[in-house]
N, CA, C and O atoms as a Tinker XYZ file with bonds, in Angstrom:
   460  protein
     1  N      0.833000   -1.185000    0.000000    73     2
     2  CA     0.000000    0.000000    0.000000    64     1     3
     3  C      0.877000    1.247000    0.000000    63     2     4     5
     4  O      1.979000    1.260000    0.549000    81     3
     5  N      0.361000    2.275000   -0.622000    73     3     6
     6  CA     1.053000    3.559000   -0.606000    64     5     7
     7  C     -0.005000    4.653000   -0.600000    63     6     8     9
     8  O     -1.012000    4.562000   -1.303000    81     7
     9  N      0.227000    5.667000    0.185000    73     7    10
    10  CA    -0.656000    6.822000    0.202000    64     9    11
    11  C     -0.012000    7.955000   -0.588000    63    10    12    13
    12  O      1.195000    8.188000   -0.521000    81    11
    13  N     -0.859000    8.645000   -1.334000    73    11    14
    14  CA    -0.406000    9.785000   -2.138000    64    13    15
    15  C     -1.147000   11.028000   -1.662000    63    14    16    17
    16  O     -2.372000   11.026000   -1.540000    81    15
    17  N     -0.396000   12.081000   -1.397000    73    15    18
    18  CA    -0.992000   13.320000   -0.913000    64    17    19
    19  C     -0.593000   14.452000   -1.842000    63    18    20    21
    20  O      0.583000   14.799000   -1.949000    81    19
    21  N     -1.587000   15.026000   -2.515000    73    19    22
    22  CA    -1.337000   16.161000   -3.404000    64    21    23
    23  C     -1.439000   17.476000   -2.633000    63    22    24    25
    24  O     -2.150000   17.574000   -1.633000    81    23
    25  N     -0.731000   18.457000   -3.110000    73    23    26
    26  CA    -0.812000   19.796000   -2.542000    64    25    27
    27  C     -0.403000   20.802000   -3.614000    63    26    28    29
    28  O      0.130000   20.439000   -4.663000    81    27
    29  N     -0.665000   22.069000   -3.323000    73    27    30
    30  CA    -0.237000   23.128000   -4.225000    64    29    31
    31  C     -1.329000   23.733000   -5.081000    63    30    32    33
    32  O     -1.085000   24.698000   -5.805000    81    31
    33  N     -2.525000   23.183000   -5.010000    73    31    34
    34  CA    -3.606000   23.743000   -5.792000    64    33    35
    35  C     -4.067000   25.082000   -5.228000    63    34    36    37
    36  O     -3.628000   25.511000   -4.161000    81    35
    37  N     -4.950000   25.722000   -5.960000    73    35    38
    38  CA    -5.477000   26.998000   -5.496000    64    37    39
    39  C     -6.089000   27.791000   -6.621000    63    38    40    41
    40  O     -6.339000   27.278000   -7.711000    81    39
    41  N     -6.326000   29.065000   -6.330000    73    39    42
    42  CA    -6.895000   29.985000   -7.307000    64    41    43
    43  C     -5.771000   30.808000   -7.931000    63    42    44    45
    44  O     -4.931000   31.369000   -7.228000    81    43
    45  N     -5.771000   30.870000   -9.248000    73    43    46
    46  CA    -4.726000   31.618000   -9.954000    64    45    47
    47  C     -5.374000   32.349000  -11.131000    63    46    48    49
    48  O     -6.356000   31.873000  -11.700000    81    47
    49  N     -4.828000   33.485000  -11.485000    73    47    50
    50  CA    -5.347000   34.244000  -12.612000    64    49    51
    51  C     -4.870000   33.646000  -13.934000    63    50    52    53
    52  O     -3.823000   32.999000  -13.984000    81    51
    53  N     -5.630000   33.860000  -14.996000    73    51    54
    54  CA    -5.168000   33.393000  -16.313000    64    53    55
    55  C     -3.777000   33.918000  -16.620000    63    54    56    57
    56  O     -3.465000   35.083000  -16.372000    81    55
    57  N     -2.956000   33.047000  -17.159000    73    55    58
    58  CA    -1.568000   33.398000  -17.435000    64    57    59
    59  C     -0.623000   33.100000  -16.296000    63    58    60    61
    60  O      0.595000   33.192000  -16.452000    81    59
    61  N     -1.172000   32.747000  -15.160000    73    59    62
    62  CA    -0.355000   32.485000  -13.985000    64    61    63
    63  C      0.214000   31.081000  -13.952000    63    62    64    65
    64  O      0.049000   30.298000  -14.888000    81    63
    65  N      0.887000   30.784000  -12.852000    73    63    66
    66  CA     1.568000   29.497000  -12.686000    64    65    67
    67  C      1.254000   28.899000  -11.325000    63    66    68    69
    68  O      0.938000   29.607000  -10.368000    81    67
    69  N      1.347000   27.601000  -11.265000    73    67    70
    70  CA     1.223000   26.861000  -10.005000    64    69    71
    71  C      2.127000   25.643000  -10.091000    63    70    72    73
    72  O      2.398000   25.133000  -11.178000    81    71
    73  N      2.589000   25.182000   -8.940000    73    71    74
    74  CA     3.325000   23.922000   -8.888000    64    73    75
    75  C      2.605000   22.983000   -7.937000    63    74    76    77
    76  O      2.437000   23.276000   -6.753000    81    75
    77  N      2.188000   21.860000   -8.472000    73    75    78
    78  CA     1.557000   20.827000   -7.663000    64    77    79
    79  C      2.607000   19.823000   -7.191000    63    78    80    81
    80  O      3.581000   19.542000   -7.889000    81    79
    81  N      2.387000   19.295000   -6.001000    73    79    82
    82  CA     3.262000   18.269000   -5.453000    64    81    83
    83  C      2.441000   17.039000   -5.097000    63    82    84    85
    84  O      1.281000   17.143000   -4.698000    81    83
    85  N      3.045000   15.899000   -5.244000    73    83    86
    86  CA     2.422000   14.630000   -4.849000    64    85    87
    87  C      3.453000   13.854000   -4.056000    63    86    88    89
    88  O      4.446000   13.375000   -4.604000    81    87
    89  N      3.209000   13.736000   -2.770000    73    87    90
    90  CA     4.137000   13.042000   -1.879000    64    89    91
    91  C      3.644000   11.629000   -1.616000    63    90    92    93
    92  O      2.502000   11.422000   -1.206000    81    91
    93  N      4.509000   10.669000   -1.855000    73    91    94
    94  CA     4.188000    9.258000   -1.597000    64    93    95
    95  C      4.660000    8.861000   -0.206000    63    94    96    97
    96  O      5.635000    9.405000    0.313000    81    95
    97  N      3.956000    7.910000    0.386000    73    95    98
    98  CA     4.264000    7.511000    1.761000    64    97    99
    99  C      5.458000    6.575000    1.848000    63    98   100   101
   100  O      5.912000    6.247000    2.944000    81    99
   101  N      5.976000    6.139000    0.692000    73    99   102
   102  CA     7.176000    5.316000    0.703000    64   101   103
   103  C      7.952000    5.559000   -0.575000    63   102   104   105
   104  O      7.552000    6.368000   -1.413000    81   103
   105  N      9.045000    4.867000   -0.719000    73   103   106
   106  CA     9.945000    5.105000   -1.840000    64   105   107
   107  C      9.255000    4.925000   -3.192000    63   106   108   109
   108  O      8.458000    4.007000   -3.388000    81   107
   109  N      9.584000    5.822000   -4.110000    73   107   110
   110  CA     9.075000    5.710000   -5.479000    64   109   111
   111  C     10.178000    5.278000   -6.429000    63   110   112   113
   112  O     10.014000    5.350000   -7.647000    81   111
   113  N     11.282000    4.835000   -5.891000    73   111   114
   114  CA    12.453000    4.541000   -6.728000    64   113   115
   115  C     12.187000    3.410000   -7.708000    63   114   116   117
   116  O     12.607000    3.490000   -8.862000    81   115
   117  N     11.498000    2.358000   -7.275000    73   115   118
   118  CA    11.323000    1.174000   -8.118000    64   117   119
   119  C      9.928000    1.032000   -8.701000    63   118   120   121
   120  O      9.552000   -0.052000   -9.149000    81   119
   121  N      9.169000    2.094000   -8.702000    73   119   122
   122  CA     7.827000    1.998000   -9.268000    64   121   123
   123  C      7.903000    2.026000  -10.794000    63   122   124   125
   124  O      8.955000    2.300000  -11.372000    81   123
   125  N      6.787000    1.741000  -11.425000    73   123   126
   126  CA     6.732000    1.756000  -12.882000    64   125   127
   127  C      6.642000    3.184000  -13.405000    63   126   128   129
   128  O      7.376000    3.574000  -14.313000    81   127
   129  N      5.745000    3.946000  -12.828000    73   127   130
   130  CA     5.556000    5.329000  -13.284000    64   129   131
   131  C      4.688000    6.076000  -12.291000    63   130   132   133
   132  O      4.019000    5.485000  -11.444000    81   131
   133  N      4.719000    7.400000  -12.422000    73   131   134
   134  CA     3.762000    8.266000  -11.734000    64   133   135
   135  C      3.202000    9.236000  -12.750000    63   134   136   137
   136  O      3.798000    9.495000  -13.795000    81   135
   137  N      2.035000    9.765000  -12.413000    73   135   138
   138  CA     1.430000   10.670000  -13.363000    64   137   139
   139  C      0.414000   11.579000  -12.710000    63   138   140   141
   140  O      0.047000   11.415000  -11.547000    81   139
   141  N     -0.028000   12.544000  -13.497000    73   139   142
   142  CA    -1.065000   13.478000  -13.081000    64   141   143
   143  C     -2.246000   13.367000  -14.030000    63   142   144   145
   144  O     -2.086000   13.300000  -15.249000    81   143
   145  N     -3.438000   13.350000  -13.439000    73   143   146
   146  CA    -4.688000   13.387000  -14.178000    64   145   147
   147  C     -5.463000   14.608000  -13.703000    63   146   148   149
   148  O     -5.135000   15.216000  -12.684000    81   147
   149  N     -6.494000   14.951000  -14.460000    73   147   150
   150  CA    -7.374000   16.024000  -14.002000    64   149   151
   151  C     -8.807000   15.726000  -14.430000    63   150   152   153
   152  O     -9.061000   15.030000  -15.414000    81   151
   153  N     -9.725000   16.279000  -13.656000    73   151   154
   154  CA   -11.137000   16.112000  -13.964000    64   153   155
   155  C    -11.853000   17.431000  -13.747000    63   154   156   157
   156  O    -11.933000   17.946000  -12.632000    81   155
   157  N    -12.365000   17.957000  -14.830000    73   155   158
   158  CA   -13.137000   19.194000  -14.773000    64   157   159
   159  C    -14.603000   18.852000  -14.529000    63   158   160   161
   160  O    -15.031000   17.734000  -14.815000    81   159
   161  N    -15.373000   19.796000  -14.008000    73   159   162
   162  CA   -16.798000   19.532000  -13.738000    64   161   163
   163  C    -17.519000   19.064000  -14.996000    63   162   164   165
   164  O    -17.429000   19.693000  -16.050000    81   163
   165  N    -18.234000   17.951000  -14.868000    73   163   166
   166  CA   -19.009000   17.437000  -15.978000    64   165   167
   167  C    -18.219000   16.729000  -17.047000    63   166   168   169
   168  O    -18.771000   16.343000  -18.077000    81   167
   169  N    -16.916000   16.550000  -16.814000    73   167   170
   170  CA   -16.067000   15.893000  -17.809000    64   169   171
   171  C    -15.408000   14.667000  -17.219000    63   170   172   173
   172  O    -15.331000   14.500000  -16.002000    81   171
   173  N    -14.927000   13.800000  -18.124000    73   171   174
   174  CA   -14.213000   12.615000  -17.678000    64   173   175
   175  C    -12.810000   12.968000  -17.209000    63   174   176   177
   176  O    -12.226000   13.964000  -17.634000    81   175
   177  N    -12.290000   12.143000  -16.337000    73   175   178
   178  CA   -10.917000   12.322000  -15.899000    64   177   179
   179  C     -9.983000   12.070000  -17.081000    63   178   180   181
   180  O    -10.172000   11.116000  -17.836000    81   179
   181  N     -8.987000   12.918000  -17.235000    73   179   182
   182  CA    -8.075000   12.797000  -18.364000    64   181   183
   183  C     -6.630000   12.825000  -17.901000    63   182   184   185
   184  O     -6.285000   13.446000  -16.896000    81   183
   185  N     -5.803000   12.137000  -18.662000    73   183   186
   186  CA    -4.377000   12.092000  -18.368000    64   185   187
   187  C     -3.742000   13.434000  -18.731000    63   186   188   189
   188  O     -4.012000   13.998000  -19.792000    81   187
   189  N     -2.902000   13.926000  -17.842000    73   187   190
   190  CA    -2.192000   15.179000  -18.087000    64   189   191
   191  C     -0.731000   14.905000  -18.429000    63   190   192   193
   192  O     -0.218000   15.396000  -19.434000    81   191
   193  N     -0.073000   14.124000  -17.591000    73   191   194
   194  CA     1.354000   13.873000  -17.802000    64   193   195
   195  C      1.776000   12.630000  -17.033000    63   194   196   197
   196  O      1.192000   12.296000  -16.003000    81   195
   197  N      2.788000   11.956000  -17.539000    73   195   198
   198  CA     3.360000   10.807000  -16.835000    64   197   199
   199  C      4.874000   10.888000  -16.855000    63   198   200   201
   200  O      5.478000   11.519000  -17.722000    81   199
   201  N      5.472000   10.222000  -15.862000    73   199   202
   202  CA     6.920000   10.130000  -15.810000    64   201   203
   203  C      7.279000    8.728000  -15.353000    63   202   204   205
   204  O      7.205000    8.419000  -14.164000    81   203
   205  N      7.669000    7.879000  -16.296000    73   203   206
   206  CA     8.075000    6.512000  -15.940000    64   205   207
   207  C      9.376000    6.502000  -15.156000    63   206   208   209
   208  O     10.002000    7.540000  -14.944000    81   207
   209  N      9.766000    5.317000  -14.734000    73   207   210
   210  CA    10.950000    5.191000  -13.904000    64   209   211
   211  C     12.223000    5.587000  -14.633000    63   210   212   213
   212  O     13.218000    5.930000  -13.994000    81   211
   213  N     12.207000    5.546000  -15.981000    73   211   214
   214  CA    13.410000    5.925000  -16.721000    64   213   215
   215  C     13.567000    7.440000  -16.817000    63   214   216   217
   216  O     14.551000    7.928000  -17.373000    81   215
   217  N     12.601000    8.188000  -16.279000    73   215   218
   218  CA    12.711000    9.634000  -16.273000    64   217   219
   219  C     12.169000   10.317000  -17.507000    63   218   220   221
   220  O     12.146000   11.546000  -17.574000    81   219
   221  N     11.732000    9.540000  -18.488000    73   219   222
   222  CA    11.128000   10.163000  -19.666000    64   221   223
   223  C      9.800000   10.789000  -19.269000    63   222   224   225
   224  O      9.254000   10.471000  -18.212000    81   223
   225  N      9.287000   11.662000  -20.094000    73   223   226
   226  CA     8.032000   12.336000  -19.778000    64   225   227
   227  C      7.073000   12.277000  -20.959000    63   226   228   229
   228  O      7.490000   12.228000  -22.117000    81   227
   229  N      5.791000   12.284000  -20.645000    73   227   230
   230  CA     4.745000   12.266000  -21.663000    64   229   231
   231  C      3.651000   13.247000  -21.251000    63   230   232   233
   232  O      3.311000   13.357000  -20.073000    81   231
   233  N      3.107000   13.957000  -22.236000    73   231   234
   234  CA     2.122000   14.993000  -21.940000    64   233   235
   235  C      0.917000   14.900000  -22.868000    63   234   236   237
   236  O      1.022000   14.473000  -24.018000    81   235
   237  N     -0.217000   15.309000  -22.338000    73   235   238
   238  CA    -1.382000   15.499000  -23.183000    64   237   239
   239  C     -1.105000   16.675000  -24.113000    63   238   240   241
   240  O     -0.399000   17.612000  -23.740000    81   239
   241  N     -1.650000   16.625000  -25.299000    73   239   242
   242  CA    -1.411000   17.691000  -26.269000    64   241   243
   243  C     -1.829000   19.053000  -25.711000    63   242   244   245
   244  O     -1.213000   20.075000  -26.016000    81   243
   245  N     -2.870000   19.055000  -24.899000    73   243   246
   246  CA    -3.412000   20.320000  -24.398000    64   245   247
   247  C     -2.485000   21.038000  -23.427000    63   246   248   249
   248  O     -2.669000   22.226000  -23.161000    81   247
   249  N     -1.489000   20.331000  -22.895000    73   247   250
   250  CA    -0.599000   20.960000  -21.908000    64   249   251
   251  C      0.852000   20.999000  -22.359000    63   250   252   253
   252  O      1.700000   21.553000  -21.660000    81   251
   253  N      1.147000   20.424000  -23.509000    73   251   254
   254  CA     2.531000   20.411000  -23.993000    64   253   255
   255  C      3.071000   21.833000  -24.125000    63   254   256   257
   256  O      2.404000   22.720000  -24.656000    81   255
   257  N      4.274000   22.025000  -23.640000    73   255   258
   258  CA     4.908000   23.340000  -23.695000    64   257   259
   259  C      4.520000   24.253000  -22.554000    63   258   260   261
   260  O      5.119000   25.315000  -22.383000    81   259
   261  N      3.528000   23.860000  -21.768000    73   259   262
   262  CA     3.089000   24.697000  -20.637000    64   261   263
   263  C      3.304000   24.012000  -19.288000    63   262   264   265
   264  O      3.593000   24.674000  -18.291000    81   263
   265  N      3.164000   22.702000  -19.258000    73   263   266
   266  CA     3.303000   21.936000  -18.024000    64   265   267
   267  C      4.578000   21.112000  -18.068000    63   266   268   269
   268  O      5.034000   20.704000  -19.136000    81   267
   269  N      5.143000   20.874000  -16.899000    73   267   270
   270  CA     6.331000   20.030000  -16.800000    64   269   271
   271  C      6.212000   19.130000  -15.579000    63   270   272   273
   272  O      5.974000   19.602000  -14.467000    81   271
   273  N      6.379000   17.836000  -15.798000    73   271   274
   274  CA     6.353000   16.870000  -14.704000    64   273   275
   275  C      7.780000   16.498000  -14.339000    63   274   276   277
   276  O      8.643000   16.371000  -15.208000    81   275
   277  N      8.017000   16.327000  -13.054000    73   275   278
   278  CA     9.357000   15.950000  -12.599000    64   277   279
   279  C      9.213000   15.132000  -11.319000    63   278   280   281
   280  O      8.145000   15.089000  -10.707000    81   279
   281  N     10.296000   14.491000  -10.933000    73   279   282
   282  CA    10.247000   13.675000   -9.724000    64   281   283
   283  C     11.526000   13.849000   -8.927000    63   282   284   285
   284  O     12.598000   14.096000   -9.479000    81   283
   285  N     11.387000   13.716000   -7.628000    73   283   286
   286  CA    12.523000   13.752000   -6.706000    64   285   287
   287  C     12.449000   12.465000   -5.899000    63   286   288   289
   288  O     11.696000   12.371000   -4.929000    81   287
   289  N     13.237000   11.472000   -6.307000    73   287   290
   290  CA    13.171000   10.176000   -5.629000    64   289   291
   291  C     13.576000   10.278000   -4.166000    63   290   292   293
   292  O     13.065000    9.530000   -3.332000    81   291
   293  N     14.465000   11.171000   -3.849000    73   291   294
   294  CA    14.923000   11.311000   -2.463000    64   293   295
   295  C     13.798000   11.798000   -1.553000    63   294   296   297
   296  O     13.780000   11.495000   -0.360000    81   295
   297  N     12.866000   12.550000   -2.119000    73   295   298
   298  CA    11.737000   13.068000   -1.344000    64   297   299
   299  C     10.448000   12.287000   -1.601000    63   298   300   301
   300  O      9.396000   12.623000   -1.059000    81   299
   301  N     10.533000   11.247000   -2.426000    73   299   302
   302  CA     9.342000   10.450000   -2.779000    64   301   303
   303  C      8.223000   11.339000   -3.309000    63   302   304   305
   304  O      7.053000   11.145000   -2.978000    81   303
   305  N      8.589000   12.300000   -4.122000    73   303   306
   306  CA     7.642000   13.316000   -4.549000    64   305   307
   307  C      7.704000   13.527000   -6.060000    63   306   308   309
   308  O      8.773000   13.508000   -6.670000    81   307
   309  N      6.532000   13.726000   -6.637000    73   307   310
   310  CA     6.411000   14.097000   -8.040000    64   309   311
   311  C      5.770000   15.474000   -8.111000    63   310   312   313
   312  O      4.882000   15.803000   -7.323000    81   311
   313  N      6.227000   16.266000   -9.057000    73   311   314
   314  CA     5.749000   17.633000   -9.200000    64   313   315
   315  C      5.097000   17.836000  -10.569000    63   314   316   317
   316  O      5.388000   17.131000  -11.535000    81   315
   317  N      4.219000   18.812000  -10.612000    73   315   318
   318  CA     3.668000   19.265000  -11.888000    64   317   319
   319  C      3.755000   20.785000  -11.897000    63   318   320   321
   320  O      2.990000   21.468000  -11.217000    81   319
   321  N      4.685000   21.296000  -12.667000    73   319   322
   322  CA     4.820000   22.739000  -12.829000    64   321   323
   323  C      3.903000   23.172000  -13.954000    63   322   324   325
   324  O      4.025000   22.701000  -15.085000    81   323
   325  N      2.989000   24.064000  -13.642000    73   323   326
   326  CA     1.997000   24.514000  -14.624000    64   325   327
   327  C      2.192000   26.009000  -14.885000    63   326   328   329
   328  O      2.215000   26.812000  -13.953000    81   327
   329  N      2.329000   26.366000  -16.138000    73   327   330
   330  CA     2.495000   27.767000  -16.519000    64   329   331
   331  C      1.472000   28.136000  -17.590000    63   330   332   333
   332  O      0.819000   27.270000  -18.172000    81   331
   333  N      1.349000   29.430000  -17.833000    73   331   334
   334  CA     0.418000   29.939000  -18.842000    64   333   335
   335  C     -0.974000   29.316000  -18.684000    63   334   336   337
   336  O     -1.593000   28.864000  -19.648000    81   335
   337  N     -1.429000   29.312000  -17.456000    73   335   338
   338  CA    -2.708000   28.663000  -17.156000    64   337   339
   339  C     -3.879000   29.422000  -17.772000    63   338   340   341
   340  O     -3.874000   30.650000  -17.857000    81   339
   341  N     -4.872000   28.661000  -18.195000    73   339   342
   342  CA    -6.095000   29.228000  -18.757000    64   341   343
   343  C     -7.289000   28.669000  -17.990000    63   342   344   345
   344  O     -7.150000   27.688000  -17.259000    81   343
   345  N     -8.453000   29.279000  -18.146000    73   343   346
   346  CA    -9.639000   28.742000  -17.460000    64   345   347
   347  C     -9.923000   27.284000  -17.811000    63   346   348   349
   348  O    -10.523000   26.563000  -17.014000    81   347
   349  N     -9.496000   26.841000  -19.002000    73   347   350
   350  CA    -9.705000   25.442000  -19.385000    64   349   351
   351  C     -8.887000   24.470000  -18.546000    63   350   352   353
   352  O     -9.140000   23.265000  -18.569000    81   351
   353  N     -7.920000   24.979000  -17.814000    73   351   354
   354  CA    -7.120000   24.120000  -16.938000    64   353   355
   355  C     -7.777000   23.920000  -15.574000    63   354   356   357
   356  O     -7.272000   23.161000  -14.747000    81   355
   357  N     -8.884000   24.588000  -15.340000    73   355   358
   358  CA    -9.596000   24.438000  -14.074000    64   357   359
   359  C    -10.098000   23.005000  -13.921000    63   358   360   361
   360  O    -10.816000   22.491000  -14.778000    81   359
   361  N     -9.709000   22.373000  -12.822000    73   359   362
   362  CA   -10.070000   20.972000  -12.593000    64   361   363
   363  C     -9.537000   20.542000  -11.232000    63   362   364   365
   364  O     -8.772000   21.258000  -10.585000    81   363
   365  N     -9.961000   19.365000  -10.822000    73   363   366
   366  CA    -9.309000   18.701000   -9.706000    64   365   367
   367  C     -8.185000   17.862000  -10.300000    63   366   368   369
   368  O     -8.401000   17.077000  -11.223000    81   367
   369  N     -7.000000   18.035000   -9.769000    73   367   370
   370  CA    -5.822000   17.335000  -10.274000    64   369   371
   371  C     -5.480000   16.184000   -9.322000    63   370   372   373
   372  O     -5.385000   16.357000   -8.107000    81   371
   373  N     -5.301000   15.010000   -9.922000    73   371   374
   374  CA    -5.036000   13.798000   -9.158000    64   373   375
   375  C     -3.669000   13.233000   -9.516000    63   374   376   377
   376  O     -3.239000   13.278000  -10.668000    81   375
   377  N     -3.016000   12.715000   -8.527000    73   375   378
   378  CA    -1.756000   12.011000   -8.707000    64   377   379
   379  C     -2.044000   10.511000   -8.770000    63   378   380   381
   380  O     -2.932000   10.006000   -8.082000    81   379
   381  N     -1.286000    9.819000   -9.598000    73   379   382
   382  CA    -1.454000    8.364000   -9.715000    64   381   383
   383  C     -0.089000    7.705000   -9.740000    63   382   384   385
   384  O      0.860000    8.232000  -10.320000    81   383
   385  N     -0.002000    6.551000   -9.107000    73   383   386
   386  CA     1.242000    5.779000   -9.052000    64   385   387
   387  C      0.963000    4.378000   -9.577000    63   386   388   389
   388  O     -0.026000    3.745000   -9.207000    81   387
   389  N      1.860000    3.903000  -10.453000    73   387   390
   390  CA     1.765000    2.537000  -10.961000    64   389   391
   391  C      2.965000    1.734000  -10.450000    63   390   392   393
   392  O      4.110000    2.182000  -10.514000    81   391
   393  N      2.671000    0.556000   -9.951000    73   391   394
   394  CA     3.741000   -0.358000   -9.603000    64   393   395
   395  C      3.301000   -1.770000   -9.957000    63   394   396   397
   396  O      2.174000   -1.966000  -10.413000    81   395
   397  N      4.158000   -2.743000   -9.757000    73   395   398
   398  CA     3.859000   -4.104000  -10.190000    64   397   399
   399  C      2.611000   -4.659000   -9.515000    63   398   400   401
   400  O      1.892000   -5.469000  -10.100000    81   399
   401  N      2.354000   -4.220000   -8.278000    73   399   402
   402  CA     1.220000   -4.750000   -7.537000    64   401   403
   403  C     -0.089000   -4.052000   -7.769000    63   402   404   405
   404  O     -1.115000   -4.484000   -7.243000    81   403
   405  N     -0.089000   -2.982000   -8.541000    73   403   406
   406  CA    -1.319000   -2.255000   -8.779000    64   405   407
   407  C     -1.071000   -0.779000   -8.965000    63   406   408   409
   408  O      0.057000   -0.357000   -9.222000    81   407
   409  N     -2.124000    0.009000   -8.834000    73   407   410
   410  CA    -1.975000    1.450000   -8.955000    64   409   411
   411  C     -2.758000    2.135000   -7.851000    63   410   412   413
   412  O     -3.689000    1.567000   -7.281000    81   411
   413  N     -2.366000    3.362000   -7.562000    73   411   414
   414  CA    -2.933000    4.115000   -6.456000    64   413   415
   415  C     -3.217000    5.540000   -6.900000    63   414   416   417
   416  O     -2.569000    6.077000   -7.799000    81   415
   417  N     -4.219000    6.146000   -6.234000    73   415   418
   418  CA    -4.608000    7.515000   -6.523000    64   417   419
   419  C     -4.522000    8.364000   -5.265000    63   418   420   421
   420  O     -4.723000    7.881000   -4.151000    81   419
   421  N     -4.219000    9.632000   -5.469000    73   419   422
   422  CA    -4.333000   10.586000   -4.391000    64   421   423
   423  C     -5.764000   11.097000   -4.296000    63   422   424   425
   424  O     -6.639000   10.686000   -5.058000    81   423
   425  N     -5.986000   12.005000   -3.342000    73   423   426
   426  CA    -7.337000   12.502000   -3.093000    64   425   427
   427  C     -7.686000   13.689000   -3.985000    63   426   428   429
   428  O     -8.853000   14.071000   -4.080000    81   427
   429  N     -6.701000   14.265000   -4.629000    73   427   430
   430  CA    -6.937000   15.376000   -5.539000    64   429   431
   431  C     -6.717000   16.733000   -4.912000    63   430   432   433
   432  O     -6.857000   16.913000   -3.702000    81   431
   433  N     -6.370000   17.686000   -5.762000    73   431   434
   434  CA    -6.214000   19.070000   -5.325000    64   433   435
   435  C     -6.863000   19.972000   -6.379000    63   434   436   437
   436  O     -6.668000   19.786000   -7.580000    81   435
   437  N     -7.619000   20.929000   -5.915000    73   435   438
   438  CA    -8.388000   21.796000   -6.821000    64   437   439
   439  C     -7.498000   22.897000   -7.390000    63   438   440   441
   440  O     -6.766000   23.569000   -6.664000    81   439
   441  N     -7.582000   23.060000   -8.699000    73   439   442
   442  CA    -6.936000   24.181000   -9.385000    64   441   443
   443  C     -8.028000   24.976000  -10.084000    63   442   444   445
   444  O     -8.780000   24.440000  -10.898000    81   443
   445  N     -8.105000   26.250000   -9.760000    73   443   446
   446  CA    -9.093000   27.129000  -10.380000    64   445   447
   447  C     -8.387000   28.300000  -11.040000    63   446   448   449
   448  O     -7.645000   29.038000  -10.392000    81   447
   449  N     -8.624000   28.460000  -12.328000    73   447   450
   450  CA    -8.013000   29.556000  -13.082000    64   449   451
   451  C     -9.121000   30.545000  -13.432000    63   450   452   453
   452  O    -10.007000   30.255000  -14.236000    81   451
   453  N     -9.049000   31.700000  -12.817000    73   451   454
   454  CA   -10.118000   32.677000  -13.002000    64   453   455
   455  C     -9.617000   34.059000  -12.656000    63   454   456   457
   456  O     -8.756000   34.222000  -11.791000    81   455
   457  N    -10.159000   35.052000  -13.334000    73   455   458
   458  CA    -9.821000   36.436000  -13.016000    64   457   459
   459  C    -10.841000   37.017000  -12.028000    63   458   460
   460  O    -10.729000   38.178000  -11.636000    81   459
């Protein structure tokens, strides 16, 4: 079992930036991958970005060039740096971890982009 705790969400103006953090309750060194998803009101949850154990990164087309995912194995933490935010980025953002035994989700953190 592993617990994931997201933080860093909040209210930001269009064009602004936020950095989300996802802290795992144990080492993420040998996991398969971690990633960020988001779910806007009335919409399905969608993949935002992933970072496998090899350190490569993958992004949804809608966030390419604006968001960056990274990980700090020493802190058991994955980050999502979000820039040039627009109202379309408003959603609850969830962290997900994949390992050989299954996958886990965090509780989510709200990001609201509004003037």
